[in-house]
Short mmCIF file of C-alpha atoms (C1' of nucleotides) in Angstrom, two decimals:
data_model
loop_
_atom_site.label_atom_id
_atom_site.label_comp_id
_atom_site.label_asym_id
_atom_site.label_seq_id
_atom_site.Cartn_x
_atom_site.Cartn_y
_atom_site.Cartn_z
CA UNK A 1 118.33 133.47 108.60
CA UNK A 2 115.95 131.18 109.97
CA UNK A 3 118.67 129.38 111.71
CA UNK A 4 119.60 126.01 110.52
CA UNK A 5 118.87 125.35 107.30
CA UNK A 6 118.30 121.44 108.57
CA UNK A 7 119.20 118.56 106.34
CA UNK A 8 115.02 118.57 105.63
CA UNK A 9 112.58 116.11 106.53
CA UNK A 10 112.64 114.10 103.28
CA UNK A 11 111.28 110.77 102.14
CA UNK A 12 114.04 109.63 100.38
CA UNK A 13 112.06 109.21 96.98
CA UNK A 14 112.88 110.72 93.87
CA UNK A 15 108.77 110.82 92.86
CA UNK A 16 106.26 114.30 92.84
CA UNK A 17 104.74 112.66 95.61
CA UNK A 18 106.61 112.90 97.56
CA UNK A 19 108.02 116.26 96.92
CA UNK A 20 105.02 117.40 97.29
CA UNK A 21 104.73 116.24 100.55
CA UNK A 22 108.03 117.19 101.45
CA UNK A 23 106.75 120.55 100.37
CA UNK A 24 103.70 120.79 101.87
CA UNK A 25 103.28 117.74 104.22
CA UNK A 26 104.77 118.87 107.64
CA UNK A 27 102.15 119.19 110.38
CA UNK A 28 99.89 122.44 109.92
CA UNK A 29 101.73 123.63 106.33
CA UNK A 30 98.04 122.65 104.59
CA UNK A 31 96.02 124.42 107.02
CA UNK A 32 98.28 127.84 106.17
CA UNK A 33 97.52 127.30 102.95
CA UNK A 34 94.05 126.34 103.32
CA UNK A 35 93.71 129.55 104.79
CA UNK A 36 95.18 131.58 102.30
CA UNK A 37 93.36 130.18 99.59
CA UNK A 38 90.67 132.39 100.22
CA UNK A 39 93.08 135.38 100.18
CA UNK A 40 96.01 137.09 101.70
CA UNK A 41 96.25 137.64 105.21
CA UNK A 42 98.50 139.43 107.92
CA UNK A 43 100.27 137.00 110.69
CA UNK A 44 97.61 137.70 113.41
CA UNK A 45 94.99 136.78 110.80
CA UNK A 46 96.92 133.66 110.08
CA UNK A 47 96.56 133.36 113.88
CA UNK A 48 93.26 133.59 114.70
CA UNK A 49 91.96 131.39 112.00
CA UNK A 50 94.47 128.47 113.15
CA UNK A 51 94.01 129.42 117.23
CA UNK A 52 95.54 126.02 118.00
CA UNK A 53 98.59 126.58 116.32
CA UNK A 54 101.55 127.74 118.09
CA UNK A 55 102.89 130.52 116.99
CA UNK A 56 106.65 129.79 116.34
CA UNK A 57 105.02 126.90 113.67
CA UNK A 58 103.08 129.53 111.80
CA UNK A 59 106.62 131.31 111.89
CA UNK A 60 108.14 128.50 110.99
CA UNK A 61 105.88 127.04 108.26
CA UNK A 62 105.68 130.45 106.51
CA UNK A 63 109.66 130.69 106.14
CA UNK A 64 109.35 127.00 104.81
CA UNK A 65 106.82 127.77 102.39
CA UNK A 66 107.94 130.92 101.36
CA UNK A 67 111.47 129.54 100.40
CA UNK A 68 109.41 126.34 98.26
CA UNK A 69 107.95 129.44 96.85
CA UNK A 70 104.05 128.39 97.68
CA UNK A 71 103.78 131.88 99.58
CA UNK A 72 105.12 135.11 99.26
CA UNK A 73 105.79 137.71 101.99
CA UNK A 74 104.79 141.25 101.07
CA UNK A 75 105.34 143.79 103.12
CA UNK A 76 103.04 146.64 103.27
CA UNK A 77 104.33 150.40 102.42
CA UNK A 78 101.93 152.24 104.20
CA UNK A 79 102.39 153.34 108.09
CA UNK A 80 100.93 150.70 109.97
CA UNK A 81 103.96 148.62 109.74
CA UNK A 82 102.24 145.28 108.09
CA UNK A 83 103.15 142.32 106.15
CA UNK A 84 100.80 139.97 104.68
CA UNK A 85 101.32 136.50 103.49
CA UNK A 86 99.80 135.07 100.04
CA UNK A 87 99.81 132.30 98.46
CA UNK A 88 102.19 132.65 94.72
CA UNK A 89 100.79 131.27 91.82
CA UNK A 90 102.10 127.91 92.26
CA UNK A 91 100.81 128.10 95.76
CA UNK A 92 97.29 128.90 94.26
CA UNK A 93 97.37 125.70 92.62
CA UNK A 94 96.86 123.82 95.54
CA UNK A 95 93.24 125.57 95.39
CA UNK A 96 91.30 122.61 93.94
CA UNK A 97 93.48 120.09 95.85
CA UNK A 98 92.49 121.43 99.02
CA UNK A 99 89.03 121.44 98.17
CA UNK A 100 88.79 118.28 97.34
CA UNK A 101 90.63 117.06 100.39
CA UNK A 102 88.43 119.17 102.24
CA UNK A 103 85.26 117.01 100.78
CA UNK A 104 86.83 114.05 101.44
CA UNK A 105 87.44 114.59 105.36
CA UNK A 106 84.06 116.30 105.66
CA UNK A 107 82.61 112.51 104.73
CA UNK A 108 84.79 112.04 108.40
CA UNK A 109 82.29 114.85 109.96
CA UNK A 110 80.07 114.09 112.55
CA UNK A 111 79.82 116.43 115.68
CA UNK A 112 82.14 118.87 116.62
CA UNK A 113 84.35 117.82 119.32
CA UNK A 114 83.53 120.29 122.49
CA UNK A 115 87.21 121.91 122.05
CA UNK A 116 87.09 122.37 118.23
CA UNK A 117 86.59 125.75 117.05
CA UNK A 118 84.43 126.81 113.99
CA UNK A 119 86.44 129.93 112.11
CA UNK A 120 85.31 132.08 109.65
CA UNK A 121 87.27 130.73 106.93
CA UNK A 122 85.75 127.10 107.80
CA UNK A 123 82.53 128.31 106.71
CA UNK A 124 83.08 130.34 103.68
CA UNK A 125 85.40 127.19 102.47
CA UNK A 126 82.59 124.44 103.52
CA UNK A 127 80.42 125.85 101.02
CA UNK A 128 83.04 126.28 97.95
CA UNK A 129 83.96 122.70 99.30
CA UNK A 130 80.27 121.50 98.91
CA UNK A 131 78.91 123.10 96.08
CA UNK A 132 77.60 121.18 93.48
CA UNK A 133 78.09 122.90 90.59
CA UNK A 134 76.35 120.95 88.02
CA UNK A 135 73.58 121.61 89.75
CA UNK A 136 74.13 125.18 89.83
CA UNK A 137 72.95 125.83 85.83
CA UNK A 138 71.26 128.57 85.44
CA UNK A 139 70.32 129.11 89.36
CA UNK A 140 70.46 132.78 90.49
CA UNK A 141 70.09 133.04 94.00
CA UNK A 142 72.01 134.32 97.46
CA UNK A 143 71.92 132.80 100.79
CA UNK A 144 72.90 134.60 103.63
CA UNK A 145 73.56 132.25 106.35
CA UNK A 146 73.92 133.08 110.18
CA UNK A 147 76.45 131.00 112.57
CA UNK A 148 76.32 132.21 116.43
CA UNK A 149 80.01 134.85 115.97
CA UNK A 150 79.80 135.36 112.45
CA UNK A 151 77.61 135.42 108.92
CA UNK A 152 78.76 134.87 105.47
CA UNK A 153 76.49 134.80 102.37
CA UNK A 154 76.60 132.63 99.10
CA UNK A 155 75.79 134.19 95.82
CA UNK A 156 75.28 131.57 93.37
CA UNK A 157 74.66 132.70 89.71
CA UNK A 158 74.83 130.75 86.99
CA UNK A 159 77.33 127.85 88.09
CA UNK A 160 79.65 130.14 89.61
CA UNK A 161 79.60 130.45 93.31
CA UNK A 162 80.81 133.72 95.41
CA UNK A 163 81.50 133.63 99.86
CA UNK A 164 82.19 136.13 101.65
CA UNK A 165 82.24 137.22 105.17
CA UNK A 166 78.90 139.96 106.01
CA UNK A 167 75.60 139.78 105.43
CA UNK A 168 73.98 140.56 102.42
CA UNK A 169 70.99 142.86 102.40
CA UNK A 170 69.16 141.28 99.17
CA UNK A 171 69.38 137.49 100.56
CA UNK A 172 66.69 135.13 99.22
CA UNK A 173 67.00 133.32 102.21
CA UNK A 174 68.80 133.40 105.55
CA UNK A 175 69.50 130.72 107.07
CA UNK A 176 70.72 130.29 111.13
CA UNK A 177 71.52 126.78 111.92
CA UNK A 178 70.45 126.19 115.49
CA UNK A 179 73.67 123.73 116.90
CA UNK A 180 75.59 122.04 114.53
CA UNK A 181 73.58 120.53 112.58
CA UNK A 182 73.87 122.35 109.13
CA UNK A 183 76.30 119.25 108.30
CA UNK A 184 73.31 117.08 108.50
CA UNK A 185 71.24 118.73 106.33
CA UNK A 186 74.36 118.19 103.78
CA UNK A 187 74.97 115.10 104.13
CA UNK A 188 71.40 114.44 103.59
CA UNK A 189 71.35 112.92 106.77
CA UNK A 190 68.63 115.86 107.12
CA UNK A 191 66.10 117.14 104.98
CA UNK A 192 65.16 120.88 104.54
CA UNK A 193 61.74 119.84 105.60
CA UNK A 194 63.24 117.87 108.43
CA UNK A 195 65.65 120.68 109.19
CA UNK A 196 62.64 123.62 109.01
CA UNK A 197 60.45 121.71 111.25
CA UNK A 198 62.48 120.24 113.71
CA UNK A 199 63.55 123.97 114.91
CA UNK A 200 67.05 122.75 114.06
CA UNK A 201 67.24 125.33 110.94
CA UNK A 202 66.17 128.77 111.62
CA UNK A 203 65.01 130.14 108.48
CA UNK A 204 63.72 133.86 106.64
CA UNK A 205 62.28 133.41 103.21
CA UNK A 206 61.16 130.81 101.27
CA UNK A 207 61.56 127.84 102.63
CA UNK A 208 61.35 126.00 99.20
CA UNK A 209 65.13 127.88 99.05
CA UNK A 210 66.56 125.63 101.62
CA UNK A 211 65.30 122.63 99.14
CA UNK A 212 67.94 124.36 96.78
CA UNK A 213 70.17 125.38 99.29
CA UNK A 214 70.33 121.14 99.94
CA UNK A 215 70.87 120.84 96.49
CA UNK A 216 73.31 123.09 95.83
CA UNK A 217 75.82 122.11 98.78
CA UNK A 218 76.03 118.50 99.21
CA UNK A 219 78.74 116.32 101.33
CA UNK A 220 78.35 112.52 99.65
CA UNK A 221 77.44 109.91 101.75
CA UNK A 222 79.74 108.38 103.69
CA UNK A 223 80.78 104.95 101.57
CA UNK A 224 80.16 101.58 102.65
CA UNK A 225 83.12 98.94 102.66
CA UNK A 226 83.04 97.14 99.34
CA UNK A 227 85.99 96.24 97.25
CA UNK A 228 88.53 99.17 96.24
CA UNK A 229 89.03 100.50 93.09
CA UNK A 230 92.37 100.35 91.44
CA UNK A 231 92.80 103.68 89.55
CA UNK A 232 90.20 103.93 86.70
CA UNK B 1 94.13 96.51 121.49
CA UNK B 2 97.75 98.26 120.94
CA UNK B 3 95.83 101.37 120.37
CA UNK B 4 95.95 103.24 123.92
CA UNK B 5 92.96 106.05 123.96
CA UNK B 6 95.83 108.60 123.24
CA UNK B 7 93.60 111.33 121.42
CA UNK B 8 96.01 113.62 120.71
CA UNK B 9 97.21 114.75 117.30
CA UNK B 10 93.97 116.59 115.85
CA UNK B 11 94.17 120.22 114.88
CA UNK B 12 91.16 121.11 117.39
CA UNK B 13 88.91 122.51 114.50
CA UNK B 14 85.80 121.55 113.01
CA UNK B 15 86.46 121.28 109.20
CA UNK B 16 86.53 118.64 106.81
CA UNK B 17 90.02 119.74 105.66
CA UNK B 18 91.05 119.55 108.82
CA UNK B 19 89.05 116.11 109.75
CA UNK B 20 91.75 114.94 106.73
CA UNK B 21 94.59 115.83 107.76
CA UNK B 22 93.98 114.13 111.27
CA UNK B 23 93.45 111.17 108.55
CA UNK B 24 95.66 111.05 106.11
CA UNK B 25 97.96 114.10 107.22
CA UNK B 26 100.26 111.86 110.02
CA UNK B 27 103.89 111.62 108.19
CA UNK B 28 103.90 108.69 105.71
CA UNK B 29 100.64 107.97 106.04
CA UNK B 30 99.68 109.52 102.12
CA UNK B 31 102.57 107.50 100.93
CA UNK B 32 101.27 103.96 101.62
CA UNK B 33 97.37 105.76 100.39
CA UNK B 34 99.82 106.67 97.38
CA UNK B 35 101.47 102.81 96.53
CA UNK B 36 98.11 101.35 97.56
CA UNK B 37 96.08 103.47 94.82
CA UNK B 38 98.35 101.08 92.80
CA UNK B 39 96.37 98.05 93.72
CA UNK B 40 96.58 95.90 97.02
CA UNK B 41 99.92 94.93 98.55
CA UNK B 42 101.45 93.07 100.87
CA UNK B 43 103.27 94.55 103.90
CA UNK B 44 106.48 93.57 102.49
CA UNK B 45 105.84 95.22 98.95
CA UNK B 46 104.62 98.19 101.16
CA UNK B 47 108.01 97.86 102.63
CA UNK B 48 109.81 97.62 99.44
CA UNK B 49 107.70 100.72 98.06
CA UNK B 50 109.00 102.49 100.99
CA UNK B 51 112.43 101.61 101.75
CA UNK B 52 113.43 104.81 103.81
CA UNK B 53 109.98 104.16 106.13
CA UNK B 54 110.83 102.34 109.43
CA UNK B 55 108.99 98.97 109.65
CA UNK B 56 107.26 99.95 113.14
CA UNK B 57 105.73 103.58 111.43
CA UNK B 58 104.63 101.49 108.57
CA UNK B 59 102.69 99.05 111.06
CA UNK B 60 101.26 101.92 113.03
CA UNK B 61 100.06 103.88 109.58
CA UNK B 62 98.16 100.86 108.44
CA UNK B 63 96.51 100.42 111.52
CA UNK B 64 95.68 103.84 111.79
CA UNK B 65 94.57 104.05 108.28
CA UNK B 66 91.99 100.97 109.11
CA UNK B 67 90.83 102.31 111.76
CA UNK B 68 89.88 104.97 109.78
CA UNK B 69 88.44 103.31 107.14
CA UNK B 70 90.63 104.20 104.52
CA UNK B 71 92.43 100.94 104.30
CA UNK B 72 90.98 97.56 105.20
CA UNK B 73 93.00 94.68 106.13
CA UNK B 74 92.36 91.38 103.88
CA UNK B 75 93.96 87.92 105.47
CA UNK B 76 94.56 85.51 101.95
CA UNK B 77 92.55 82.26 103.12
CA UNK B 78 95.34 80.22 101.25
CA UNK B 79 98.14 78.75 102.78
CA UNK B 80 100.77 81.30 102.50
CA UNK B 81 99.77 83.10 105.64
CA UNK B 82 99.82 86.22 103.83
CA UNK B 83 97.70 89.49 104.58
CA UNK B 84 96.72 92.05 101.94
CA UNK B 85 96.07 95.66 102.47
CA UNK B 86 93.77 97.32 99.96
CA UNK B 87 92.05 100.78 99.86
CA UNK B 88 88.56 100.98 100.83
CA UNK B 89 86.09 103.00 98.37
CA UNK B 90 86.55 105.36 100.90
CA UNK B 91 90.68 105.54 100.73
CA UNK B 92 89.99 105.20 96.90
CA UNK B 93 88.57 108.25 96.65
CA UNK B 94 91.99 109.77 97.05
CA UNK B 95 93.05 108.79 93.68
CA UNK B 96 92.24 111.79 92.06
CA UNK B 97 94.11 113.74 95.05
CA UNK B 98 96.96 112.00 94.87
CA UNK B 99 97.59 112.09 91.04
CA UNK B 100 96.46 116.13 91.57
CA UNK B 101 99.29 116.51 94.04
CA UNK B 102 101.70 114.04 92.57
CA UNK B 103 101.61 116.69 90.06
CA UNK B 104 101.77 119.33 91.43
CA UNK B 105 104.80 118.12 93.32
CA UNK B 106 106.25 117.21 90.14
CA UNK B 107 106.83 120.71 89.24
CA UNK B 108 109.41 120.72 92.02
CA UNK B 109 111.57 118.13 90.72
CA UNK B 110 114.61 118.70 89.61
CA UNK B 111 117.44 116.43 89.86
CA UNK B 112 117.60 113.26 92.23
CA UNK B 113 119.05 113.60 95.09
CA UNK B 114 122.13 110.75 95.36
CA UNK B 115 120.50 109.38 98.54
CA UNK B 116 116.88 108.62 96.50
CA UNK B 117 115.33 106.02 95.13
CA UNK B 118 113.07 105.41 92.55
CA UNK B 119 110.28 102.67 92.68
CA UNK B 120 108.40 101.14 90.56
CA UNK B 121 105.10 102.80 91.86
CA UNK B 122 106.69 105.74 91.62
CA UNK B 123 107.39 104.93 87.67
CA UNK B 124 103.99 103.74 87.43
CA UNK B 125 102.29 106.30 88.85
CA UNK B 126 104.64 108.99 87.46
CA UNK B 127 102.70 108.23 83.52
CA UNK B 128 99.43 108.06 85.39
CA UNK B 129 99.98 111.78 87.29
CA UNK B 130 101.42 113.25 83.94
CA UNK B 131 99.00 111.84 81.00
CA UNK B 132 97.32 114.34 79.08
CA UNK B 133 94.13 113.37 78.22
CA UNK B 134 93.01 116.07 75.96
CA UNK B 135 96.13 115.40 73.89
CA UNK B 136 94.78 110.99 74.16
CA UNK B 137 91.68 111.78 71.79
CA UNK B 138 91.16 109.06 69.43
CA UNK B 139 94.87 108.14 69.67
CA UNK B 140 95.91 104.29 69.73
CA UNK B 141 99.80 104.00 70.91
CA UNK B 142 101.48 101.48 73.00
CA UNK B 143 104.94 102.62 74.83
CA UNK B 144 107.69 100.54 76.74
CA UNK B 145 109.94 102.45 79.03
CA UNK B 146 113.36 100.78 80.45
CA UNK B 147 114.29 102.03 83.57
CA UNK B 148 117.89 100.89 85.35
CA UNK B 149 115.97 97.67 86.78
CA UNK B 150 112.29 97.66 85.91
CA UNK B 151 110.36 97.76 82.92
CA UNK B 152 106.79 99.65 82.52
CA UNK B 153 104.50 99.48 79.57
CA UNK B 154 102.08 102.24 79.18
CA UNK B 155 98.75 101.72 76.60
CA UNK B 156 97.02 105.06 75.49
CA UNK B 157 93.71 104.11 74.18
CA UNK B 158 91.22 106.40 73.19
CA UNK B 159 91.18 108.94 75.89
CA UNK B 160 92.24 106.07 78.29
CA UNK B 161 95.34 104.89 80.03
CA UNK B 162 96.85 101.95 81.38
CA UNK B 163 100.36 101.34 82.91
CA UNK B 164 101.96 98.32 84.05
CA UNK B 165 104.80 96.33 85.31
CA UNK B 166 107.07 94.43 82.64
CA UNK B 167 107.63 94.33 79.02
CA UNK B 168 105.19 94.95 76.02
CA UNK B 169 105.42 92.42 73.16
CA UNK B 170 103.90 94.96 70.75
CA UNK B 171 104.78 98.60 71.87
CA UNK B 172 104.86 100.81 69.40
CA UNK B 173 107.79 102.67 70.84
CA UNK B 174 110.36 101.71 73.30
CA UNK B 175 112.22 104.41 75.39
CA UNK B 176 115.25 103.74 77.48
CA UNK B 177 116.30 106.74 79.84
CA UNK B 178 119.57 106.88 79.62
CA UNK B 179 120.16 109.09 83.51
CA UNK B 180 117.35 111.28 85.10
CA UNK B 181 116.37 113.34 81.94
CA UNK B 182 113.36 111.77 81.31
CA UNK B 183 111.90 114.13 83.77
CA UNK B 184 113.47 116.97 81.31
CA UNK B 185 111.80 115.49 78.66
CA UNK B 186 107.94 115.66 80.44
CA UNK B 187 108.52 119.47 81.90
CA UNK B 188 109.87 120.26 77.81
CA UNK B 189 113.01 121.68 78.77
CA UNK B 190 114.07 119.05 76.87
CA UNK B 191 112.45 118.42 73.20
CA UNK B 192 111.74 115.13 71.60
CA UNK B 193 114.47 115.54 69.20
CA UNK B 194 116.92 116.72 71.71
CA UNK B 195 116.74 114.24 74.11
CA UNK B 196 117.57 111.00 71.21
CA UNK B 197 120.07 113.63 69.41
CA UNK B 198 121.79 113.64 72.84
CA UNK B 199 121.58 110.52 73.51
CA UNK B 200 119.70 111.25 76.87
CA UNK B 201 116.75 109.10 75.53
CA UNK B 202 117.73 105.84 73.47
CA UNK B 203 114.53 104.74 71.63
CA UNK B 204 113.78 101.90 69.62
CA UNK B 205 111.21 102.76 67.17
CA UNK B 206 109.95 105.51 65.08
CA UNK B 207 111.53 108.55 66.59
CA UNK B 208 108.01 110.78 65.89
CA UNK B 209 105.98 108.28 67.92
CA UNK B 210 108.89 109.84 71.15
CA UNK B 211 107.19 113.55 69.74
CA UNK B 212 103.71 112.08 70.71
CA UNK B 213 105.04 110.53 74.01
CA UNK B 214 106.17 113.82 75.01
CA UNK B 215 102.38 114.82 74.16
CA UNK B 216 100.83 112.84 75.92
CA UNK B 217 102.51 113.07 79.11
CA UNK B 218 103.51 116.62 80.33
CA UNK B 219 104.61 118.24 83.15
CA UNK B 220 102.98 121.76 83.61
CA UNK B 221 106.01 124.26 83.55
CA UNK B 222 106.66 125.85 86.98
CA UNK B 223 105.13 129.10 86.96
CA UNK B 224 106.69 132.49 87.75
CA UNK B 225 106.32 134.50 90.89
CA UNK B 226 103.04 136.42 90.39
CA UNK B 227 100.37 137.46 91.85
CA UNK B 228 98.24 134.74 94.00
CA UNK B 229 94.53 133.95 92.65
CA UNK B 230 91.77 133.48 95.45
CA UNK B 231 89.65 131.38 94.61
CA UNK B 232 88.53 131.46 90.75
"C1'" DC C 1 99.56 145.96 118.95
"C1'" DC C 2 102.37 143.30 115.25
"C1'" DG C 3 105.83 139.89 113.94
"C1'" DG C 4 108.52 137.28 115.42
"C1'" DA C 5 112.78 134.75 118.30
"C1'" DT C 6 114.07 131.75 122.34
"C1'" DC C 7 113.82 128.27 125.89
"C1'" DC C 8 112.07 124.03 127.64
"C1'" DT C 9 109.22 119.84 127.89
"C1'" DC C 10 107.00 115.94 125.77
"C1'" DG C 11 105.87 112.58 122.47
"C1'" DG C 12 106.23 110.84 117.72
"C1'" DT C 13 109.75 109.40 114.62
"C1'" DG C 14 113.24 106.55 113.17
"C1'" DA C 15 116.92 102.78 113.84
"C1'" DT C 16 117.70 98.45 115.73
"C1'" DA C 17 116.56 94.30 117.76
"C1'" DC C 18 113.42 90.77 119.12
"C1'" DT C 19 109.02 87.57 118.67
"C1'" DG C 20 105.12 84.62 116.73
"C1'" DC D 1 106.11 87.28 106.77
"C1'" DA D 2 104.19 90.50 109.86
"C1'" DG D 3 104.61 92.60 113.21
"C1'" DT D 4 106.11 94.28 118.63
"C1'" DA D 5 109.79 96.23 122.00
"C1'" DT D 6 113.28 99.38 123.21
"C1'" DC D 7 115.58 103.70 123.09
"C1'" DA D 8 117.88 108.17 121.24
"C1'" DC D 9 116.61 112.17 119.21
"C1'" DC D 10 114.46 116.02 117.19
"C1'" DG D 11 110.32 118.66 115.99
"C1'" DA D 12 105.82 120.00 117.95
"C1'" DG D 13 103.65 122.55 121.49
"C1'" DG D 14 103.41 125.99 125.09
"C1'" DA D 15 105.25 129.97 127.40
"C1'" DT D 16 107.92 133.98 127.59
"C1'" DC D 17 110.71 137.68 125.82
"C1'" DC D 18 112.34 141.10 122.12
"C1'" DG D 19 112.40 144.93 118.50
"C1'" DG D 20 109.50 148.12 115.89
#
DNA sequence: CCGGATCCTCGGTGATACTG
DNA sequence: CAGTATCACCGAGGATCCGG
């Protein structure tokens, strides 16, 4: 019902590759999913969290992906008339994919461009994007950290790692970035010391936390050019 | 240069997933990433790779794609003019994406379409995307597989893999698709025995060593509308 | 308010042709 | 061999309108 079914916008391959991209390749698709990766949400939700997007796209894109079956439209029984959008199993499995693309492009990351918008679900997906779980063992701690609309805390136990929006009322350590310059202090670029001192980090509790908190959520440098690697 | 300051085409947030996409997101742009994890090329084996990409998008992907420094531009000092294009450590750092999503798409194959073609990257890259290698421990095997016109040789090795162009002198199996069932063969809707009982797979070689093929590379089967995992 | 559909403009895509 | 130039076209992007 989405009018004409269209002749698609193929590649012409017969490869995964490009299936997938056929799939999940047209301008914005990945940022719909991106977003509901971290859970299902209703079409104004959808909107808000991609505010540059217009809205016949996100229309559009979620008809496309719910017929490739990556998302699944569920319409709410109660009263208040809803339907929310999830991502389907297969969908889901795009989860590590886009964290790792979302690594790679934060290497890209310098300072926000004066139009670009920080959402909610940037922040609580920066940090599952960044965390360095091998360097998680056996750390117990929770972060709550502070961004001028909005605060989401970390819990980190044991090499798993839990965001969510709110604050959290048993934080080790809250953390307020003063300007955007939390994505310094994980690319290393800036050190917690650094970071503390310079006023640039606004911090409550120990400030021998933000040392961890550096350890725990890293962006790797940015790579020099030097000869590419083939595949292994 | 040709490049007019047309800044246009970002997604107007700041996130690394996002800072990707304005990378590697343009149409066709993950395809050349995807022949180029491969090894360098030339524009015309680009071109070849890509036969349903118009010259003029292929000459404005690889310029956008250096400028970015995924992909960086090598002129051969010899006499045959020629110009190389190679991933930078940087654009290299896709592999693992690509093979991830190459997957992932891979689950969405089903029959090719008339109209598509099959490359040889794509052949490559197909054993490379689907090689299991849990099921590679301590296992020493050497395949050949005879496509319409090309020949690949893949050598499992210990946990390790390698796939190239042409004939093996010593394979330990040879495998001859005989049609598009091979794919059958990697998603297991179509068993070892099947496929050379039906002649879909002509093999030359001890028919058990097409059982441990079908091991070693896999396609994950699609999964079944359920319900939609967040995060882990 | 929520979840779209519709109309219109603009620029990237895609096919072809031309150049160093 | 490695591009650039030209042009038609269709999807993105923005606004407005519609049904519950």
């Amino acid at each position: 019902m989405t009018s004409s079914p269209t002749r698609t916008r193929t590649y012409g391959q017969y490869c995964g590759f490009a299936r997938a991209l056929e799939i999940v390749g047209e301008r914005w698709a990945l940022l719909v999913v991106r977003d509901l990766v971290l859970g299902p949400k209703r079409f104004t939700e959808l909107q808000r969290g991609l505010p540059k997007m217009p809205q016949s796209i996100l229309s559009a894109r979620l008809n496309e992906l719910e017929q490739s079956g990556v998302v699944r439209r569920r319409v709410l029984p109660s009263l208040d008339a809803g339907v929310t959008y999830e991502l389907t199993e297969y969908g889901s499995e795009l989860d590590q994919i886009v964290l790792l693309l979302g690594l790679w492009g934060a290497r890209s990351l310098t300072r926000p461009h004066p139009e670009e918008v920080f959402t909610l679900d940037t922040a609580i997906l920066s940090l599952y994007t960044t965390f360095q779980e091998e360097a998680a063992d056996g750390v117990q701690v929770n972060f709550e950290v502070r961004y001028p609309g909005m605060t989401v805390h970390a819990l980190v136990d044991g090499g798993a790692l839990k965001v969510a929006e709110g604050s959290h009322p048993d934080a080790d350590l809250i953390i307020e970035p003063v300007g955007p310059y939390l994505v310094d202090l994980l690319t290393g670029q800036l050190s917690a010391g650094e970071a503390v001192a310079s006023g640039k980090v606004l911090i409550q509790g120990e400030a021998e936390h933000l040392e961890l908190f550096s350890r725990l959520f890293r962006i790797p440098p940015a790579p020099e050019p030097s000869t590419g690697t083939v595949i292994s």
